[in-house]
Amino acid sequence: MFRSKKISSKINWIDIQSIDALTIAVESSESSAVLLFKHSTRCSISTLAKSRIEMHWNNQLQLKPYLIDVLRNRDVSNQIADYFNVRHESPQALVIISMKCKGSFSHNSIEMQKIEAIIGSWLSTFQRGIVSFFFTSVNLSWP
């Protein structure tokens, strides 16, 4: 018979099991982008979305991956929906930068390409800000 190959994850998921842990994760988005992935272990679509993220994960991204089991930690999942003013869905992936949700995807729209585009846009803006600051601080004009 056919056996499915289990793909080893390139991601070191950080489990969030409390509101306090969620607060720490969101606050860490001040220094590095954060991915909050809301996952249901009973849902095949959620398992597929998680597998797609793991399969296409790029360790070079400046992105911390957090995992929320919505069945065991519904209070955490509800807090995410309330704080970021997004509808609760599962599976759901949220990109958090500077304590703000910069992108929210659910079900089959969860793709690493979309997540990477948000991170790339943020990095580009951040780098332009650094270059602009440098030119301003040494009294040069920015091109």
PDB file of C-alpha atoms in Angstrom, residues 16 18-30 34 64 66:
ATOM      1  CA  ILE A  16       1.282  29.446  23.092  1.00  0.00           C
ATOM      2  CA  SER A  18      -1.797  31.078  27.878  1.00  0.00           C
ATOM      3  CA  ILE A  19      -2.760  34.724  27.533  1.00  0.00           C
ATOM      4  CA  ASP A  20       0.561  35.642  29.205  1.00  0.00           C
ATOM      5  CA  ALA A  21       2.519  33.685  26.569  1.00  0.00           C
ATOM      6  CA  LEU A  22       0.463  35.402  23.847  1.00  0.00           C
ATOM      7  CA  THR A  23       1.301  38.799  25.333  1.00  0.00           C
ATOM      8  CA  ILE A  24       5.015  37.950  25.289  1.00  0.00           C
ATOM      9  CA  ALA A  25       4.768  36.790  21.653  1.00  0.00           C
ATOM     10  CA  VAL A  26       2.941  39.944  20.544  1.00  0.00           C
ATOM     11  CA  GLU A  27       5.382  42.180  22.431  1.00  0.00           C
ATOM     12  CA  SER A  28       8.298  40.386  20.730  1.00  0.00           C
ATOM     13  CA  SER A  29       6.912  41.640  17.400  1.00  0.00           C
ATOM     14  CA  GLU A  30       8.493  44.995  18.263  1.00  0.00           C
ATOM     15  CA  VAL A  34       5.743  37.132  14.408  1.00  0.00           C
ATOM     16  CA  LYS A  64       9.162  33.920  14.847  1.00  0.00           C
ATOM     17  CA  TYR A  66       4.039  30.588  17.202  1.00  0.00           C
TER      18      TYR A  66
END
